[in-house]
Coordinates of C-alpha atoms and ligand atoms in Angstrom, one line a residue:
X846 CA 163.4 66.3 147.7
X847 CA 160.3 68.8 148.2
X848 CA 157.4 68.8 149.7
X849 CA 154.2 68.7 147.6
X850 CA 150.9 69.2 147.7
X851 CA 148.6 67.2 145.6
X852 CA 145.0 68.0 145.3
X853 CA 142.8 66.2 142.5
X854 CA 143.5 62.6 142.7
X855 CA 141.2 61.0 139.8
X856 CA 142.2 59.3 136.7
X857 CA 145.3 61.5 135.9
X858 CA 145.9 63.2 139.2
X859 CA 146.5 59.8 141.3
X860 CA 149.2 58.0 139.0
X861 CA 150.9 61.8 138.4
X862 CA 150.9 62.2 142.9
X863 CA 152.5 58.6 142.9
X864 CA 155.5 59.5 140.7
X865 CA 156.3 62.4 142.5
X866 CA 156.7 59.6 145.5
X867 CA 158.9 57.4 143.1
X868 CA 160.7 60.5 142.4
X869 CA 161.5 60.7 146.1
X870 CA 159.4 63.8 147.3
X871 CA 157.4 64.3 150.2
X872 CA 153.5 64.1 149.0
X873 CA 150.4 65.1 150.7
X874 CA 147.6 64.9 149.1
X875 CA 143.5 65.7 149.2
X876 CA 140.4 64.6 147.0
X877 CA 137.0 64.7 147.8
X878 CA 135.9 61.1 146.8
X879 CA 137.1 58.4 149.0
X880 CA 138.1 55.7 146.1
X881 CA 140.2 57.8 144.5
X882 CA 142.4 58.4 148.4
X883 CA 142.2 54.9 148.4
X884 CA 143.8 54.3 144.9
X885 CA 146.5 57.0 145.5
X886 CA 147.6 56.0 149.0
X887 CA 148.2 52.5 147.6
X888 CA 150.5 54.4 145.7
X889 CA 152.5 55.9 148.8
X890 CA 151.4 58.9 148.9
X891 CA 150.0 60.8 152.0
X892 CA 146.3 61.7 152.3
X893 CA 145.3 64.7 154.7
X894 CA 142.1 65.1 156.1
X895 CA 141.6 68.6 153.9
X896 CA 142.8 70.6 151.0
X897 CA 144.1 73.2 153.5
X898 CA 145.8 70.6 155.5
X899 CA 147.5 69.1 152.6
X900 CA 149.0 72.5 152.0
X901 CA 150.2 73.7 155.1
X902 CA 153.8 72.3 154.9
X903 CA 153.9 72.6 150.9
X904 CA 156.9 74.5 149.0
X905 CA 154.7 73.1 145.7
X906 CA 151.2 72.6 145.4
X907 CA 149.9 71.0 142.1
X908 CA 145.9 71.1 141.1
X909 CA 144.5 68.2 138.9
X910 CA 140.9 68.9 138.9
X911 CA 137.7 69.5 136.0
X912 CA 137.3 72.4 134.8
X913 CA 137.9 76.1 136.1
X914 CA 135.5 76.5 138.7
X915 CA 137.3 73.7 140.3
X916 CA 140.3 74.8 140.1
X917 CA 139.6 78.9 141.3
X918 CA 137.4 77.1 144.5
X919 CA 140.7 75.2 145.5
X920 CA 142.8 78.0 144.8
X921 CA 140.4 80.2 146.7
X922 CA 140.1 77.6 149.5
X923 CA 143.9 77.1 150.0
X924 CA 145.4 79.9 149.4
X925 CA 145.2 81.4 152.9
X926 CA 146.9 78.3 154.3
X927 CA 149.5 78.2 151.8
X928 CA 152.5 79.8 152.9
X929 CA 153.9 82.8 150.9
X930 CA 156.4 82.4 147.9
X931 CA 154.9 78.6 147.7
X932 CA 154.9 77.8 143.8
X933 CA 151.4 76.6 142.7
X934 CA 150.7 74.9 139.4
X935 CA 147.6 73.5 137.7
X936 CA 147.8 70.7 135.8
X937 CA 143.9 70.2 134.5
X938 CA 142.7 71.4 131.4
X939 CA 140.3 74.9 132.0
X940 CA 139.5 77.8 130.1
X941 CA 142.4 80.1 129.4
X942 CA 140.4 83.0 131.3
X943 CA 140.0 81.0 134.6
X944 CA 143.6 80.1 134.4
X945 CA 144.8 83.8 134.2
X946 CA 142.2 84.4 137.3
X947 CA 144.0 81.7 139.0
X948 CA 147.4 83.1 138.5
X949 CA 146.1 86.9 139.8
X950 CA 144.5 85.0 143.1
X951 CA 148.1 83.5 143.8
X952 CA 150.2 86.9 143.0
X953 CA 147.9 88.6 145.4
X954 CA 148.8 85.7 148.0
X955 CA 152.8 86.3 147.1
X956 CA 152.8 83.0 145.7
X957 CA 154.6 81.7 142.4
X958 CA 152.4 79.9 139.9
X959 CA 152.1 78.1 136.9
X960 CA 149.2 76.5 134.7
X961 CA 150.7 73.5 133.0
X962 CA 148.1 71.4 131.6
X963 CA 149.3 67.8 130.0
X964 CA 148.8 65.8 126.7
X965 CA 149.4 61.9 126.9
X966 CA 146.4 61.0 128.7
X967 CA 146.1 58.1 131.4
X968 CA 148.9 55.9 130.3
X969 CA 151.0 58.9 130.1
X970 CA 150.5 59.8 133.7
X971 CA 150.8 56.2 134.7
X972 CA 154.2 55.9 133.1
X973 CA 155.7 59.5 133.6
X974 CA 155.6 59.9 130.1
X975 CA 153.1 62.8 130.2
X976 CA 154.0 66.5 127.9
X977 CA 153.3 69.6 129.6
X978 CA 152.4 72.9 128.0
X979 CA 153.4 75.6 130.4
X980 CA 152.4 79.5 131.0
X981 CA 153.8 81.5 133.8
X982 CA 156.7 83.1 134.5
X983 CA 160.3 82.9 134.0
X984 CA 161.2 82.2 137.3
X985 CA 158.2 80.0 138.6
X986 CA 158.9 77.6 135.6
X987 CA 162.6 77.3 136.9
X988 CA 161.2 76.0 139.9
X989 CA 158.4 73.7 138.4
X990 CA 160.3 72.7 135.8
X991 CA 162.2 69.5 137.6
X992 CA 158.8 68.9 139.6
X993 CA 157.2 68.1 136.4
X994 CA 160.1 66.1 134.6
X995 CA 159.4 63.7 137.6
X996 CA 155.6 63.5 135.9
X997 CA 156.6 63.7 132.2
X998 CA 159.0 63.2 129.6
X999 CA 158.5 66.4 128.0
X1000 CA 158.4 70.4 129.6
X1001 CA 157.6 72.9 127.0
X1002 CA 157.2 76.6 128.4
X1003 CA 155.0 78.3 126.1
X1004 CA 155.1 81.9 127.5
X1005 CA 153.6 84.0 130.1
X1006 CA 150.4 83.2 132.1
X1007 CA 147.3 81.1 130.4
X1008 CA 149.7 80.0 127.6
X1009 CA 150.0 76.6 128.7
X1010 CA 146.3 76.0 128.6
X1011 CA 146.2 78.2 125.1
X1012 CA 148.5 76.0 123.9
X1013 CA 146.6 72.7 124.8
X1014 CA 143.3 74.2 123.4
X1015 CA 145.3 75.0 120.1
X1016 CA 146.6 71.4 119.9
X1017 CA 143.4 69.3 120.9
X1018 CA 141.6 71.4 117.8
X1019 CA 144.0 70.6 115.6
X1020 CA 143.2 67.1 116.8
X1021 CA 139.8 66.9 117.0
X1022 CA 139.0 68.4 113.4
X1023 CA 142.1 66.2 111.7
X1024 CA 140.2 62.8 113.4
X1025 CA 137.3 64.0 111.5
X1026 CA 139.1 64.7 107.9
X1027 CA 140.4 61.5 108.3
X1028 CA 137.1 59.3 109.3
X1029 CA 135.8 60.8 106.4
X1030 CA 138.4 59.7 104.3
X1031 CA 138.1 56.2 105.4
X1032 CA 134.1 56.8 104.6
X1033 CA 134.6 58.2 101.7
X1034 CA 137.5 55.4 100.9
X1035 CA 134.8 52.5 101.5
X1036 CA 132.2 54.2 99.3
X1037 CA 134.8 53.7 96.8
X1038 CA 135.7 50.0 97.0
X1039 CA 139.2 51.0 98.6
X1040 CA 140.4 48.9 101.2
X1041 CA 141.7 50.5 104.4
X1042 CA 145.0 49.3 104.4
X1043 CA 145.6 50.9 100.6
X1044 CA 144.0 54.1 102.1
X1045 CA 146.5 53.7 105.1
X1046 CA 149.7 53.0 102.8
X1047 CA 149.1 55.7 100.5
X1048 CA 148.2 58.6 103.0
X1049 CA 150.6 57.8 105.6
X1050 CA 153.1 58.2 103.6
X1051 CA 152.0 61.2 101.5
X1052 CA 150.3 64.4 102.4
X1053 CA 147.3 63.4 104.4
X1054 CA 150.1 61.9 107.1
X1055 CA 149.3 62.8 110.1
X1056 CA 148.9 61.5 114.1
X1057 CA 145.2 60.9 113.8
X1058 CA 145.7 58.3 111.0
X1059 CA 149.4 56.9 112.0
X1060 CA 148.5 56.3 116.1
X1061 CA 144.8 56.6 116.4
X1062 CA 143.7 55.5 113.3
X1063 CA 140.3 55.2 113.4
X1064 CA 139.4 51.4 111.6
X1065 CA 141.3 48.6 112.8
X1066 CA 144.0 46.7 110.9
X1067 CA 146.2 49.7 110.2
X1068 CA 147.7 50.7 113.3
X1069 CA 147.2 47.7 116.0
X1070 CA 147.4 49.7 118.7
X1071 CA 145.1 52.0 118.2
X1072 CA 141.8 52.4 120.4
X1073 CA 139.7 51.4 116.9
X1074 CA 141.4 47.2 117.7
X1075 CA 140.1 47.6 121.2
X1076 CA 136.4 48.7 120.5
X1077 CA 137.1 52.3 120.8
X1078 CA 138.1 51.6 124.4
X1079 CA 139.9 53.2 126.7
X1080 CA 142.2 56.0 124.6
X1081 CA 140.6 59.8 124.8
X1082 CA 136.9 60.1 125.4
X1083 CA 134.8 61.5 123.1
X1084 CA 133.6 64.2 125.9
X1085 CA 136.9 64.9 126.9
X1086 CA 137.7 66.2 123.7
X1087 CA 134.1 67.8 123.3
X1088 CA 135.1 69.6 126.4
X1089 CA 138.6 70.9 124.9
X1090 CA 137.1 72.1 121.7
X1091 CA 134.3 73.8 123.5
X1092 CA 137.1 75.4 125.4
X1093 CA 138.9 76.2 122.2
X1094 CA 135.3 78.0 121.2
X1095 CA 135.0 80.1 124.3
X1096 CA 138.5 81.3 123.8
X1097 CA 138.3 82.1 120.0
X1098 CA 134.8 83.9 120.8
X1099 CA 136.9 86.0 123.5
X1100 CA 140.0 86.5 121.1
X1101 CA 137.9 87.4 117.7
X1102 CA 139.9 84.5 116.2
X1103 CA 138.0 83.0 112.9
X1104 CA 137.5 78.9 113.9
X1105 CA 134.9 77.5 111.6
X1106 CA 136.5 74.4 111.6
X1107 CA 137.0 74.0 114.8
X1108 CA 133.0 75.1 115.5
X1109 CA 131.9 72.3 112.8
X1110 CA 133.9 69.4 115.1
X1111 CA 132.7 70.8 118.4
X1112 CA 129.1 70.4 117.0
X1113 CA 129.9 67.2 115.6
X1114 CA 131.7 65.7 118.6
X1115 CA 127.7 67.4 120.1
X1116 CA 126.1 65.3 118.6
X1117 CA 128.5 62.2 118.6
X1118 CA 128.1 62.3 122.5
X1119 CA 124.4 62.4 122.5
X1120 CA 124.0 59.3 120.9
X1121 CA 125.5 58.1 124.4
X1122 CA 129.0 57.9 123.0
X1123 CA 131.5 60.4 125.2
X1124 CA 132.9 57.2 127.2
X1125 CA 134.3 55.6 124.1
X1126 CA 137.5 56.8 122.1
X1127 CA 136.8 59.9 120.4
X1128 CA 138.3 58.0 116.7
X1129 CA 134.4 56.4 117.3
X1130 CA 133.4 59.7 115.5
X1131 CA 133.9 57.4 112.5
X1132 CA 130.7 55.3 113.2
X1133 CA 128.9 59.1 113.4
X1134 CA 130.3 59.2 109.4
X1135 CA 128.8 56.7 108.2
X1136 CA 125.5 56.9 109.4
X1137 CA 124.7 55.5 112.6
X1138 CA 123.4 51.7 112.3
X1139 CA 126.1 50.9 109.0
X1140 CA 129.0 51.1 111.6
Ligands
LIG809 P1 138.8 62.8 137.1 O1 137.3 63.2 137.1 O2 139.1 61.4 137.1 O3 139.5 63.4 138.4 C1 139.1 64.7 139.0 C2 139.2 64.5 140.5 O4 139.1 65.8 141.1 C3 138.2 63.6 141.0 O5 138.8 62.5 141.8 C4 137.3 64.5 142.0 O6 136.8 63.8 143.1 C5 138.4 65.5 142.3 N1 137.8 66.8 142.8 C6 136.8 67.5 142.2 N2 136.6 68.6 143.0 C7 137.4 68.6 144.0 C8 137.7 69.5 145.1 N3 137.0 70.6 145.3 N4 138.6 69.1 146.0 C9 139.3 68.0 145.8 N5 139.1 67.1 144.8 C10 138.2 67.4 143.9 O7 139.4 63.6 135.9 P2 140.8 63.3 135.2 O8 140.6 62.3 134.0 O9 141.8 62.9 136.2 O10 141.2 64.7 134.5 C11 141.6 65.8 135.3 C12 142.0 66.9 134.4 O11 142.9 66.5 133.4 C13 140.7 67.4 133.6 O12 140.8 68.8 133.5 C14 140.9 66.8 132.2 O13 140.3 67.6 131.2 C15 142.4 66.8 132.1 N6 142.9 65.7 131.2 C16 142.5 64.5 131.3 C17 143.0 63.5 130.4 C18 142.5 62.1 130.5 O14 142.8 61.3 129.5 N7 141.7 61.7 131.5 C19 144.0 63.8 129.5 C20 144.5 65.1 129.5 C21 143.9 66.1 130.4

């Protein structure tokens, strides 16, 4: 059993702080808005009156917050209350830059940390079932290692600091421009008189397989389960993954890495989510396709 600090208690961050409590550890946790204390302390776990006093006791202290200026004001925040060779980690998704800054603010503090951002969404934190892509070192993922089984089903380490959250970018690129190849297909398939299902029982079983079109495909009939039966609801929202492939953007600018794909579905997603669609599944981009109005 541990003690662990939980700040960031939203959509991902609540469910995540109550299976830590099912896993038997000592939780203590801070958010700003007063719903989502609520939600999480109906979950068991313990709600201080600040960031700072949620930390005091911690051997572990887990972030689960926006975006990077969140997550350096926390660190900034709580670090002088945390108590040397305490491991922090930080679950949210942020710019790879930010992250490294993170981990430099909690070596100076003699702290241990990690940035171990998740795939798997809300159901996956609900059920436990979350992957985590992990940078630090070898030693802090040793310790953070079990702390995030208890949150996941899968614990990749993916090399030294910022490499977790390069290795989320990476992914969600891949999946944001693959959605996009295969809307158009579908587009394109309907164009032609081909039904979906043909479309579907040819591709998915051939070279155009892939997770966009066999778990998320984007019409409905295929795959029942995917967010395209429900009315694109609830699945990924389309500005979530307009925020991860602007992230992927920022960091290919930094690195000099050659992205044109990846720059085409970030302006796509763009303008997807002007058209007042970034709270619906991001397999929606389909109705962008085909010409708003024919959807
Ligand atoms: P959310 O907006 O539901 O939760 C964020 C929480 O942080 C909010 O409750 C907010 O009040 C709190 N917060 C903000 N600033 C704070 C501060 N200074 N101190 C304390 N609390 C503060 O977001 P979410 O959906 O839980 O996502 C969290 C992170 O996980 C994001 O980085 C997101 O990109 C990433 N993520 C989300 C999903 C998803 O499906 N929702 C999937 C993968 C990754």
């Amino acid at each position: 059993m541990s003690t662990i600090a939980f700040i960031g208690l939203g959509h991902m961050g609540g469910p995540m702080a109550g299976n830590l409590v099912k896993a038997g550890h000592k939780v203590s946790a801070f958010d700003l808005s007063q719903p989502s204390k609520d939600a999480a302390a109906a979950l068991g776990v313990g709600i201080a009156g600040s960031a700072k006093e949620a930390v005091a006791d911690a051997e572990i202290v887990v972030t689960m917050l926006p975006a990077g200026k969140h997550v350096l004001g926390v660190w900034t925040d709580i670090l002088p209350a945390v108590k040397p060779g305490t491991l922090l980690i930080d679950s949210s998704t942020i710019d790879v830059e930010s992250a490294r800054k993170a981990h430099a603010l909690a070596a100076e503090r003699g702290c241990l940390s990690l940035d171990a951002p998740v795939s798997g969404g809300v159901g996956g934190a609900q059920g436990a079932t979350l992957t985590f892509m992990v940078g630090g070192s070898a030693d802090a993922f040793k310790r953070g290692e079990p702390i995030l089984s208890a949150m996941g089903k899968k614990v990749v380490h993916c090399g030294d600091a910022g490499n977790g959250q390069a290795a989320k970018i990476c992914n969600n690129m891949i999946l944001g421009i693959s959605m996009i190849g295969v809307s158009e297909a579908f587009v394109l398939a309907e164009k032609l008189g081909l039904s979906h299902q043909a479309l579907f029982d040819v591709a998915s079983t051939s070279s155009g397989q892939c997770w966009s079109l066999t778990t998320y495909c984007p019409v409905p009939g295929p795959v029942p389960t995917s967010p395209a039966n429900n009315d694109y609801k609830p699945g990924f929202a389309s500005a979530l993954m307009l925020k991860d492939l602007k992230l992927a953007q920022e960091a290919a600018q930094a690195a000099g890495a050659s992205t044109p794909l990846g720059s085409a579905a970030a302006q796509v997603y763009g303008l997807h989510n002007a058209w007042g669609e970034g709270g619906t599944d991001f397999s929606g981009i389909i109705h962008l396709l085909r010409g708003r109005g024919n959807s």
